[in-house]
């Protein structure tokens, strides 16, 4: 199965559907649908907690603000621990994720160079880019060039290769704590919800919302996306100043991930924090 001529690669070759990816994501979505038959409030609590732990701490704070943009620094042991949480989100290894995101910022909305360009439509930027993979974005030998700092680190090379295996000890622990209910809610339902909330940043925040800054793209600030993604939905702010650790700048732009960074700063675990220009010299921020 191929996409139509409007979505051809630059060399004229059509994008081909990757059936292994379709089967993988389809199976996890299907198992997640079993959740109503295994309901318990404790299982819901597991889903919410792991969505926050792997999503806000692992992806938003770790993969995104720490590794992709280096908007702050933490001790290497803590950086590795946070990266493991990001890998547990099942959104790819750290080198893959960081390389793709850096390309997104370097060529935002370019239909050929941005892996999940919003100009190719909602469904492309939301998830189809995964099902119709291009080698420059999915072949390790090609994409690792865009994350050379991570590709030089043996730990990140290992994590990038074996991140899926980390789901095994998580599933075993959940089964020991609460049986199949915890596994279905804590692995499968959690993964589906976290995927789609993360993917909203690629899709809806390049379509709807308000613009505080006149960035050279269609990035938007969207309040409900920010709530679902722990602050990442203030996307126009982020695209205007990608190396700033805060995404929510105004007092009402709630940014839960930034609150965690602030706690790490109080504990003297986060340093060299890049702040918005008008806040960098305020008391308590230097």
PDB file of C-alpha atoms in Angstrom:
ATOM      1  CA  UNK A   1       0.000   0.000   0.000  1.00  0.00           C
ATOM      2  CA  UNK A   2       1.393   3.428  -0.935  1.00  0.00           C
ATOM      3  CA  UNK A   3       0.403   7.025  -0.442  1.00  0.00           C
ATOM      4  CA  UNK A   4      -0.802   9.091  -3.383  1.00  0.00           C
ATOM      5  CA  UNK A   5       1.373  11.273  -5.570  1.00  0.00           C
ATOM      6  CA  UNK A   6       1.029  14.302  -3.288  1.00  0.00           C
ATOM      7  CA  UNK A   7       3.082  12.483  -0.659  1.00  0.00           C
ATOM      8  CA  UNK A   8       5.927  11.180  -2.777  1.00  0.00           C
ATOM      9  CA  UNK A   9       9.457  11.217  -1.509  1.00  0.00           C
ATOM     10  CA  UNK A  10      11.863  13.747  -2.930  1.00  0.00           C
ATOM     11  CA  UNK A  11      13.336  11.101  -5.222  1.00  0.00           C
ATOM     12  CA  UNK A  12       9.922  10.276  -6.659  1.00  0.00           C
ATOM     13  CA  UNK A  13       9.525   6.969  -4.812  1.00  0.00           C
ATOM     14  CA  UNK A  14       6.195   6.438  -3.012  1.00  0.00           C
ATOM     15  CA  UNK A  15       6.013   5.988   0.721  1.00  0.00           C
ATOM     16  CA  UNK A  16       5.191   2.394   1.635  1.00  0.00           C
ATOM     17  CA  UNK A  17       3.096   1.258   4.542  1.00  0.00           C
ATOM     18  CA  UNK A  18       5.175  -0.496   7.207  1.00  0.00           C
ATOM     19  CA  UNK A  19       2.986  -3.417   8.210  1.00  0.00           C
ATOM     20  CA  UNK A  20       5.093  -4.355  11.225  1.00  0.00           C
ATOM     21  CA  UNK A  21       4.410  -0.924  12.736  1.00  0.00           C
ATOM     22  CA  UNK A  22       0.718  -1.214  11.898  1.00  0.00           C
ATOM     23  CA  UNK A  23       0.571  -4.626  13.609  1.00  0.00           C
ATOM     24  CA  UNK A  24       2.523  -3.426  16.653  1.00  0.00           C
ATOM     25  CA  UNK A  25       0.475  -0.298  17.315  1.00  0.00           C
ATOM     26  CA  UNK A  26      -2.766  -2.010  16.294  1.00  0.00           C
ATOM     27  CA  UNK A  27      -2.210  -4.885  18.729  1.00  0.00           C
ATOM     28  CA  UNK A  28      -1.508  -2.567  21.655  1.00  0.00           C
ATOM     29  CA  UNK A  29      -4.594  -0.488  20.827  1.00  0.00           C
ATOM     30  CA  UNK A  30      -6.691  -3.670  20.629  1.00  0.00           C
ATOM     31  CA  UNK A  31      -5.493  -4.968  23.997  1.00  0.00           C
ATOM     32  CA  UNK A  32      -6.157  -1.542  25.532  1.00  0.00           C
ATOM     33  CA  UNK A  33      -9.799  -1.956  24.516  1.00  0.00           C
ATOM     34  CA  UNK A  34     -10.038  -4.769  27.091  1.00  0.00           C
ATOM     35  CA  UNK A  35      -9.743  -2.178  29.866  1.00  0.00           C
ATOM     36  CA  UNK A  36     -13.500  -1.948  30.697  1.00  0.00           C
ATOM     37  CA  UNK A  37     -13.571  -5.684  31.528  1.00  0.00           C
ATOM     38  CA  UNK A  38     -10.625  -5.312  33.927  1.00  0.00           C
ATOM     39  CA  UNK A  39     -11.625  -2.053  35.588  1.00  0.00           C
ATOM     40  CA  UNK A  40     -10.565  -1.035  39.066  1.00  0.00           C
ATOM     41  CA  UNK A  41      -9.848   2.372  40.522  1.00  0.00           C
ATOM     42  CA  UNK A  42      -6.404   1.168  41.539  1.00  0.00           C
ATOM     43  CA  UNK A  43      -5.672   0.281  37.894  1.00  0.00           C
ATOM     44  CA  UNK A  44      -6.845   3.745  36.811  1.00  0.00           C
ATOM     45  CA  UNK A  45      -4.463   5.212  39.373  1.00  0.00           C
ATOM     46  CA  UNK A  46      -1.619   3.176  37.890  1.00  0.00           C
ATOM     47  CA  UNK A  47      -2.447   4.520  34.426  1.00  0.00           C
ATOM     48  CA  UNK A  48      -2.498   8.129  35.615  1.00  0.00           C
ATOM     49  CA  UNK A  49       0.721   7.774  37.609  1.00  0.00           C
ATOM     50  CA  UNK A  50       2.675   6.065  34.828  1.00  0.00           C
ATOM     51  CA  UNK A  51       1.309   8.520  32.238  1.00  0.00           C
ATOM     52  CA  UNK A  52       2.806  11.306  34.349  1.00  0.00           C
ATOM     53  CA  UNK A  53       6.040   9.468  35.191  1.00  0.00           C
ATOM     54  CA  UNK A  54       6.862   8.290  31.668  1.00  0.00           C
ATOM     55  CA  UNK A  55       5.194  11.249  29.945  1.00  0.00           C
ATOM     56  CA  UNK A  56       5.972  14.374  31.939  1.00  0.00           C
ATOM     57  CA  UNK A  57       9.260  13.227  33.502  1.00  0.00           C
ATOM     58  CA  UNK A  58      10.464  10.796  30.834  1.00  0.00           C
ATOM     59  CA  UNK A  59       9.379  12.463  27.581  1.00  0.00           C
ATOM     60  CA  UNK A  60       8.597  16.126  28.287  1.00  0.00           C
ATOM     61  CA  UNK A  61      11.352  16.799  30.797  1.00  0.00           C
ATOM     62  CA  UNK A  62      13.832  14.137  29.693  1.00  0.00           C
ATOM     63  CA  UNK A  63      13.676  13.425  25.974  1.00  0.00           C
ATOM     64  CA  UNK A  64      12.458  16.922  25.098  1.00  0.00           C
ATOM     65  CA  UNK A  65      13.725  19.717  27.324  1.00  0.00           C
ATOM     66  CA  UNK A  66      16.834  17.989  28.675  1.00  0.00           C
ATOM     67  CA  UNK A  67      18.193  15.836  25.844  1.00  0.00           C
ATOM     68  CA  UNK A  68      16.821  17.494  22.704  1.00  0.00           C
ATOM     69  CA  UNK A  69      17.318  21.136  23.684  1.00  0.00           C
ATOM     70  CA  UNK A  70      19.715  20.970  26.627  1.00  0.00           C
ATOM     71  CA  UNK A  71      17.661  23.710  28.273  1.00  0.00           C
ATOM     72  CA  UNK A  72      19.089  22.717  31.663  1.00  0.00           C
ATOM     73  CA  UNK A  73      21.633  20.315  33.129  1.00  0.00           C
ATOM     74  CA  UNK A  74      21.436  17.554  35.706  1.00  0.00           C
ATOM     75  CA  UNK A  75      24.055  15.105  37.026  1.00  0.00           C
ATOM     76  CA  UNK A  76      24.777  12.337  34.551  1.00  0.00           C
ATOM     77  CA  UNK A  77      23.322   9.601  36.793  1.00  0.00           C
ATOM     78  CA  UNK A  78      20.045  11.515  36.964  1.00  0.00           C
ATOM     79  CA  UNK A  79      20.083  12.211  33.233  1.00  0.00           C
ATOM     80  CA  UNK A  80      20.407   8.477  32.549  1.00  0.00           C
ATOM     81  CA  UNK A  81      17.592   7.649  34.984  1.00  0.00           C
ATOM     82  CA  UNK A  82      15.268  10.188  33.347  1.00  0.00           C
ATOM     83  CA  UNK A  83      16.192   8.873  29.898  1.00  0.00           C
ATOM     84  CA  UNK A  84      15.144   5.375  30.999  1.00  0.00           C
ATOM     85  CA  UNK A  85      11.743   6.792  31.972  1.00  0.00           C
ATOM     86  CA  UNK A  86      11.506   8.339  28.511  1.00  0.00           C
ATOM     87  CA  UNK A  87      12.350   5.001  26.910  1.00  0.00           C
ATOM     88  CA  UNK A  88       9.559   3.379  28.936  1.00  0.00           C
ATOM     89  CA  UNK A  89       7.043   5.582  27.093  1.00  0.00           C
ATOM     90  CA  UNK A  90       7.532   3.350  24.003  1.00  0.00           C
ATOM     91  CA  UNK A  91       8.111   6.367  21.777  1.00  0.00           C
ATOM     92  CA  UNK A  92      11.433   5.185  20.442  1.00  0.00           C
ATOM     93  CA  UNK A  93      14.932   5.221  21.833  1.00  0.00           C
ATOM     94  CA  UNK A  94      16.540   8.497  22.930  1.00  0.00           C
ATOM     95  CA  UNK A  95      18.726   8.931  19.845  1.00  0.00           C
ATOM     96  CA  UNK A  96      15.762   8.357  17.527  1.00  0.00           C
ATOM     97  CA  UNK A  97      13.481  10.707  19.465  1.00  0.00           C
ATOM     98  CA  UNK A  98      16.026  13.505  19.856  1.00  0.00           C
ATOM     99  CA  UNK A  99      17.201  13.340  16.239  1.00  0.00           C
ATOM    100  CA  UNK A 100      13.649  13.545  14.927  1.00  0.00           C
ATOM    101  CA  UNK A 101      12.755  16.432  17.195  1.00  0.00           C
ATOM    102  CA  UNK A 102      15.849  18.414  16.283  1.00  0.00           C
ATOM    103  CA  UNK A 103      14.971  17.938  12.613  1.00  0.00           C
ATOM    104  CA  UNK A 104      11.452  19.161  13.383  1.00  0.00           C
ATOM    105  CA  UNK A 105      12.869  22.395  14.782  1.00  0.00           C
ATOM    106  CA  UNK A 106      15.494  22.830  12.089  1.00  0.00           C
ATOM    107  CA  UNK A 107      12.958  22.417   9.255  1.00  0.00           C
ATOM    108  CA  UNK A 108       9.603  23.072  10.935  1.00  0.00           C
ATOM    109  CA  UNK A 109       6.677  22.137   8.667  1.00  0.00           C
ATOM    110  CA  UNK A 110       8.925  21.506   5.661  1.00  0.00           C
ATOM    111  CA  UNK A 111       7.115  18.712   3.853  1.00  0.00           C
ATOM    112  CA  UNK A 112      10.330  16.907   2.954  1.00  0.00           C
ATOM    113  CA  UNK A 113      12.676  17.535   5.908  1.00  0.00           C
ATOM    114  CA  UNK A 114      10.351  17.717   8.928  1.00  0.00           C
ATOM    115  CA  UNK A 115       9.555  14.102   9.961  1.00  0.00           C
ATOM    116  CA  UNK A 116       6.026  15.022  11.066  1.00  0.00           C
ATOM    117  CA  UNK A 117       5.249  18.125   9.038  1.00  0.00           C
ATOM    118  CA  UNK A 118       1.817  19.554   9.881  1.00  0.00           C
ATOM    119  CA  UNK A 119       1.502  20.851   6.324  1.00  0.00           C
ATOM    120  CA  UNK A 120       0.881  17.266   5.219  1.00  0.00           C
ATOM    121  CA  UNK A 121      -2.316  17.137   7.240  1.00  0.00           C
ATOM    122  CA  UNK A 122      -3.540  16.272  10.723  1.00  0.00           C
ATOM    123  CA  UNK A 123      -3.263  12.500  10.440  1.00  0.00           C
ATOM    124  CA  UNK A 124       0.203  12.606   8.896  1.00  0.00           C
ATOM    125  CA  UNK A 125       1.645  14.757  11.692  1.00  0.00           C
ATOM    126  CA  UNK A 126      -0.305  12.864  14.347  1.00  0.00           C
ATOM    127  CA  UNK A 127       0.644   9.288  13.473  1.00  0.00           C
ATOM    128  CA  UNK A 128       0.905   8.361   9.770  1.00  0.00           C
ATOM    129  CA  UNK A 129       4.541   9.475   9.644  1.00  0.00           C
ATOM    130  CA  UNK A 130       5.261   6.412  11.802  1.00  0.00           C
ATOM    131  CA  UNK A 131       3.362   4.027   9.538  1.00  0.00           C
ATOM    132  CA  UNK A 132       4.986   5.347   6.355  1.00  0.00           C
ATOM    133  CA  UNK A 133       8.597   5.589   7.572  1.00  0.00           C
ATOM    134  CA  UNK A 134      11.320   7.275   5.576  1.00  0.00           C
ATOM    135  CA  UNK A 135      14.815   5.873   5.904  1.00  0.00           C
ATOM    136  CA  UNK A 136      16.410   9.223   6.750  1.00  0.00           C
ATOM    137  CA  UNK A 137      14.194   9.417   9.837  1.00  0.00           C
ATOM    138  CA  UNK A 138      14.118   5.727  10.842  1.00  0.00           C
ATOM    139  CA  UNK A 139      17.463   4.263   9.699  1.00  0.00           C
ATOM    140  CA  UNK A 140      19.885   4.539  12.636  1.00  0.00           C
ATOM    141  CA  UNK A 141      22.930   5.159  10.445  1.00  0.00           C
ATOM    142  CA  UNK A 142      21.167   8.194   8.955  1.00  0.00           C
ATOM    143  CA  UNK A 143      19.255   9.766  11.842  1.00  0.00           C
ATOM    144  CA  UNK A 144      22.010   9.383  14.444  1.00  0.00           C
ATOM    145  CA  UNK A 145      23.883  12.221  12.716  1.00  0.00           C
ATOM    146  CA  UNK A 146      21.346  14.651  14.132  1.00  0.00           C
ATOM    147  CA  UNK A 147      21.985  13.587  17.722  1.00  0.00           C
ATOM    148  CA  UNK A 148      25.787  13.150  17.731  1.00  0.00           C
ATOM    149  CA  UNK A 149      26.092  14.002  21.435  1.00  0.00           C
ATOM    150  CA  UNK A 150      23.923  11.007  22.328  1.00  0.00           C
ATOM    151  CA  UNK A 151      25.292   8.743  19.586  1.00  0.00           C
ATOM    152  CA  UNK A 152      28.758   8.994  21.153  1.00  0.00           C
ATOM    153  CA  UNK A 153      27.502   7.669  24.493  1.00  0.00           C
ATOM    154  CA  UNK A 154      27.486   3.845  24.888  1.00  0.00           C
ATOM    155  CA  UNK A 155      24.593   4.017  27.350  1.00  0.00           C
ATOM    156  CA  UNK A 156      22.354   5.860  24.890  1.00  0.00           C
ATOM    157  CA  UNK A 157      23.365   3.536  22.074  1.00  0.00           C
ATOM    158  CA  UNK A 158      22.293   0.576  24.221  1.00  0.00           C
ATOM    159  CA  UNK A 159      19.055   2.242  25.338  1.00  0.00           C
ATOM    160  CA  UNK A 160      18.200   3.238  21.783  1.00  0.00           C
ATOM    161  CA  UNK A 161      18.549  -0.383  20.678  1.00  0.00           C
ATOM    162  CA  UNK A 162      16.859  -2.234  23.529  1.00  0.00           C
ATOM    163  CA  UNK A 163      14.278   0.231  24.914  1.00  0.00           C
ATOM    164  CA  UNK A 164      11.355  -2.105  24.141  1.00  0.00           C
ATOM    165  CA  UNK A 165      12.747  -4.807  26.419  1.00  0.00           C
ATOM    166  CA  UNK A 166      12.245  -2.488  29.399  1.00  0.00           C
ATOM    167  CA  UNK A 167       8.499  -3.154  29.192  1.00  0.00           C
ATOM    168  CA  UNK A 168       9.091  -6.731  30.399  1.00  0.00           C
ATOM    169  CA  UNK A 169      10.168  -5.894  33.968  1.00  0.00           C
ATOM    170  CA  UNK A 170       7.477  -3.186  34.134  1.00  0.00           C
ATOM    171  CA  UNK A 171       4.781  -5.694  33.104  1.00  0.00           C
ATOM    172  CA  UNK A 172       6.075  -8.321  35.544  1.00  0.00           C
ATOM    173  CA  UNK A 173       6.079  -5.822  38.411  1.00  0.00           C
ATOM    174  CA  UNK A 174       2.558  -4.652  37.569  1.00  0.00           C
ATOM    175  CA  UNK A 175       1.323  -8.238  37.367  1.00  0.00           C
ATOM    176  CA  UNK A 176       2.823  -8.997  40.776  1.00  0.00           C
ATOM    177  CA  UNK A 177       1.128  -5.915  42.254  1.00  0.00           C
ATOM    178  CA  UNK A 178      -2.316  -6.198  40.687  1.00  0.00           C
ATOM    179  CA  UNK A 179      -2.609  -8.995  38.144  1.00  0.00           C
ATOM    180  CA  UNK A 180      -3.786  -8.554  34.560  1.00  0.00           C
ATOM    181  CA  UNK A 181      -5.799  -5.469  35.434  1.00  0.00           C
ATOM    182  CA  UNK A 182      -2.626  -3.562  36.296  1.00  0.00           C
ATOM    183  CA  UNK A 183      -0.866  -4.876  33.170  1.00  0.00           C
ATOM    184  CA  UNK A 184      -3.666  -3.870  30.802  1.00  0.00           C
ATOM    185  CA  UNK A 185      -4.053  -0.435  32.383  1.00  0.00           C
ATOM    186  CA  UNK A 186      -0.392   0.201  33.214  1.00  0.00           C
ATOM    187  CA  UNK A 187       1.172  -1.012  29.966  1.00  0.00           C
ATOM    188  CA  UNK A 188      -1.374  -1.081  27.163  1.00  0.00           C
ATOM    189  CA  UNK A 189      -3.944   1.599  28.025  1.00  0.00           C
ATOM    190  CA  UNK A 190      -1.235   3.877  29.393  1.00  0.00           C
ATOM    191  CA  UNK A 191       0.801   3.503  26.197  1.00  0.00           C
ATOM    192  CA  UNK A 192      -2.147   4.328  23.939  1.00  0.00           C
ATOM    193  CA  UNK A 193      -3.171   7.403  25.920  1.00  0.00           C
ATOM    194  CA  UNK A 194       0.419   8.636  26.198  1.00  0.00           C
ATOM    195  CA  UNK A 195       1.059   8.139  22.485  1.00  0.00           C
ATOM    196  CA  UNK A 196      -1.938  10.159  21.432  1.00  0.00           C
ATOM    197  CA  UNK A 197      -1.422  12.950  23.936  1.00  0.00           C
ATOM    198  CA  UNK A 198       2.201  13.288  22.852  1.00  0.00           C
ATOM    199  CA  UNK A 199       1.271  13.180  19.168  1.00  0.00           C
ATOM    200  CA  UNK A 200      -1.200  16.038  19.735  1.00  0.00           C
ATOM    201  CA  UNK A 201       1.799  18.359  19.950  1.00  0.00           C
ATOM    202  CA  UNK A 202       2.806  17.396  16.407  1.00  0.00           C
ATOM    203  CA  UNK A 203      -0.728  17.817  15.074  1.00  0.00           C
ATOM    204  CA  UNK A 204      -3.206  20.087  16.865  1.00  0.00           C
ATOM    205  CA  UNK A 205      -0.710  22.646  18.199  1.00  0.00           C
ATOM    206  CA  UNK A 206       0.269  23.417  14.599  1.00  0.00           C
ATOM    207  CA  UNK A 207      -3.388  23.940  13.694  1.00  0.00           C
ATOM    208  CA  UNK A 208      -5.372  25.577  16.528  1.00  0.00           C
ATOM    209  CA  UNK A 209      -4.707  28.029  19.329  1.00  0.00           C
ATOM    210  CA  UNK A 210      -3.235  31.487  19.746  1.00  0.00           C
ATOM    211  CA  UNK A 211       0.142  32.900  18.789  1.00  0.00           C
ATOM    212  CA  UNK A 212       2.126  35.015  21.233  1.00  0.00           C
ATOM    213  CA  UNK A 213       5.193  35.158  18.998  1.00  0.00           C
ATOM    214  CA  UNK A 214       5.513  35.619  15.239  1.00  0.00           C
ATOM    215  CA  UNK A 215       7.586  32.472  14.736  1.00  0.00           C
ATOM    216  CA  UNK A 216       8.384  31.297  11.211  1.00  0.00           C
ATOM    217  CA  UNK A 217       5.850  28.478  11.399  1.00  0.00           C
ATOM    218  CA  UNK A 218       2.247  27.832  12.404  1.00  0.00           C
ATOM    219  CA  UNK A 219       2.957  26.700  15.973  1.00  0.00           C
ATOM    220  CA  UNK A 220       0.190  27.573  18.434  1.00  0.00           C
ATOM    221  CA  UNK A 221      -0.477  27.771  22.159  1.00  0.00           C
ATOM    222  CA  UNK A 222      -3.411  25.489  22.963  1.00  0.00           C
ATOM    223  CA  UNK A 223      -4.576  25.309  26.566  1.00  0.00           C
ATOM    224  CA  UNK A 224      -6.210  21.880  26.578  1.00  0.00           C
ATOM    225  CA  UNK A 225      -3.233  20.309  24.809  1.00  0.00           C
ATOM    226  CA  UNK A 226      -1.002  21.863  27.479  1.00  0.00           C
ATOM    227  CA  UNK A 227      -3.087  20.240  30.217  1.00  0.00           C
ATOM    228  CA  UNK A 228      -2.879  16.813  28.571  1.00  0.00           C
ATOM    229  CA  UNK A 229       0.881  17.101  27.960  1.00  0.00           C
ATOM    230  CA  UNK A 230       2.096  18.694  31.188  1.00  0.00           C
ATOM    231  CA  UNK A 231       2.885  22.047  29.568  1.00  0.00           C
ATOM    232  CA  UNK A 232       4.046  21.068  26.100  1.00  0.00           C
ATOM    233  CA  UNK A 233       0.918  22.573  24.511  1.00  0.00           C
ATOM    234  CA  UNK A 234       2.311  26.099  24.862  1.00  0.00           C
ATOM    235  CA  UNK A 235       3.937  25.262  21.576  1.00  0.00           C
ATOM    236  CA  UNK A 236       4.241  28.709  20.036  1.00  0.00           C
ATOM    237  CA  UNK A 237       6.235  29.851  23.066  1.00  0.00           C
ATOM    238  CA  UNK A 238       8.461  26.823  22.640  1.00  0.00           C
ATOM    239  CA  UNK A 239       9.074  27.296  18.928  1.00  0.00           C
ATOM    240  CA  UNK A 240       9.933  30.951  19.453  1.00  0.00           C
ATOM    241  CA  UNK A 241      12.455  30.051  22.180  1.00  0.00           C
ATOM    242  CA  UNK A 242      13.185  26.303  21.870  1.00  0.00           C
ATOM    243  CA  UNK A 243      16.132  26.301  24.278  1.00  0.00           C
ATOM    244  CA  UNK A 244      14.146  27.843  27.142  1.00  0.00           C
ATOM    245  CA  UNK A 245      13.223  25.333  29.850  1.00  0.00           C
ATOM    246  CA  UNK A 246       9.764  26.877  30.440  1.00  0.00           C
ATOM    247  CA  UNK A 247       6.997  26.396  27.890  1.00  0.00           C
ATOM    248  CA  UNK A 248       4.309  28.245  29.835  1.00  0.00           C
ATOM    249  CA  UNK A 249       5.345  31.877  30.227  1.00  0.00           C
ATOM    250  CA  UNK A 250       2.242  33.691  31.473  1.00  0.00           C
ATOM    251  CA  UNK A 251       0.984  33.001  34.989  1.00  0.00           C
ATOM    252  CA  UNK A 252      -2.042  31.117  33.683  1.00  0.00           C
ATOM    253  CA  UNK A 253      -0.059  29.006  31.185  1.00  0.00           C
ATOM    254  CA  UNK A 254       0.215  26.009  33.472  1.00  0.00           C
ATOM    255  CA  UNK A 255       3.393  24.019  32.866  1.00  0.00           C
ATOM    256  CA  UNK A 256       3.649  21.022  35.203  1.00  0.00           C
ATOM    257  CA  UNK A 257       6.922  19.863  33.697  1.00  0.00           C
ATOM    258  CA  UNK A 258       8.505  23.199  34.511  1.00  0.00           C
ATOM    259  CA  UNK A 259       7.369  22.806  38.124  1.00  0.00           C
ATOM    260  CA  UNK A 260       9.417  19.608  38.314  1.00  0.00           C
ATOM    261  CA  UNK A 261      12.455  21.399  36.895  1.00  0.00           C
ATOM    262  CA  UNK A 262      11.960  24.115  39.513  1.00  0.00           C
ATOM    263  CA  UNK A 263      11.927  21.464  42.255  1.00  0.00           C
ATOM    264  CA  UNK A 264      15.141  19.981  40.869  1.00  0.00           C
ATOM    265  CA  UNK A 265      16.662  23.459  40.911  1.00  0.00           C
ATOM    266  CA  UNK A 266      15.673  23.884  44.571  1.00  0.00           C
ATOM    267  CA  UNK A 267      17.367  20.558  45.306  1.00  0.00           C
ATOM    268  CA  UNK A 268      20.431  21.811  43.379  1.00  0.00           C
ATOM    269  CA  UNK A 269      20.058  18.959  40.903  1.00  0.00           C
ATOM    270  CA  UNK A 270      19.126  21.178  37.932  1.00  0.00           C
ATOM    271  CA  UNK A 271      21.610  23.853  36.867  1.00  0.00           C
ATOM    272  CA  UNK A 272      22.330  26.065  33.854  1.00  0.00           C
ATOM    273  CA  UNK A 273      18.588  26.550  33.358  1.00  0.00           C
ATOM    274  CA  UNK A 274      17.681  28.627  30.313  1.00  0.00           C
ATOM    275  CA  UNK A 275      14.882  31.029  31.266  1.00  0.00           C
ATOM    276  CA  UNK A 276      12.685  33.340  29.169  1.00  0.00           C
ATOM    277  CA  UNK A 277      14.522  36.594  28.368  1.00  0.00           C
ATOM    278  CA  UNK A 278      12.317  38.783  30.598  1.00  0.00           C
ATOM    279  CA  UNK A 279      12.727  36.422  33.543  1.00  0.00           C
ATOM    280  CA  UNK A 280      16.385  35.529  33.393  1.00  0.00           C
ATOM    281  CA  UNK A 281      17.542  38.352  35.692  1.00  0.00           C
ATOM    282  CA  UNK A 282      14.658  38.320  38.189  1.00  0.00           C
ATOM    283  CA  UNK A 283      15.563  37.547  41.831  1.00  0.00           C
ATOM    284  CA  UNK A 284      15.616  33.835  42.460  1.00  0.00           C
ATOM    285  CA  UNK A 285      16.242  32.931  38.813  1.00  0.00           C
ATOM    286  CA  UNK A 286      19.976  33.554  38.688  1.00  0.00           C
TER     287      UNK A 286
END
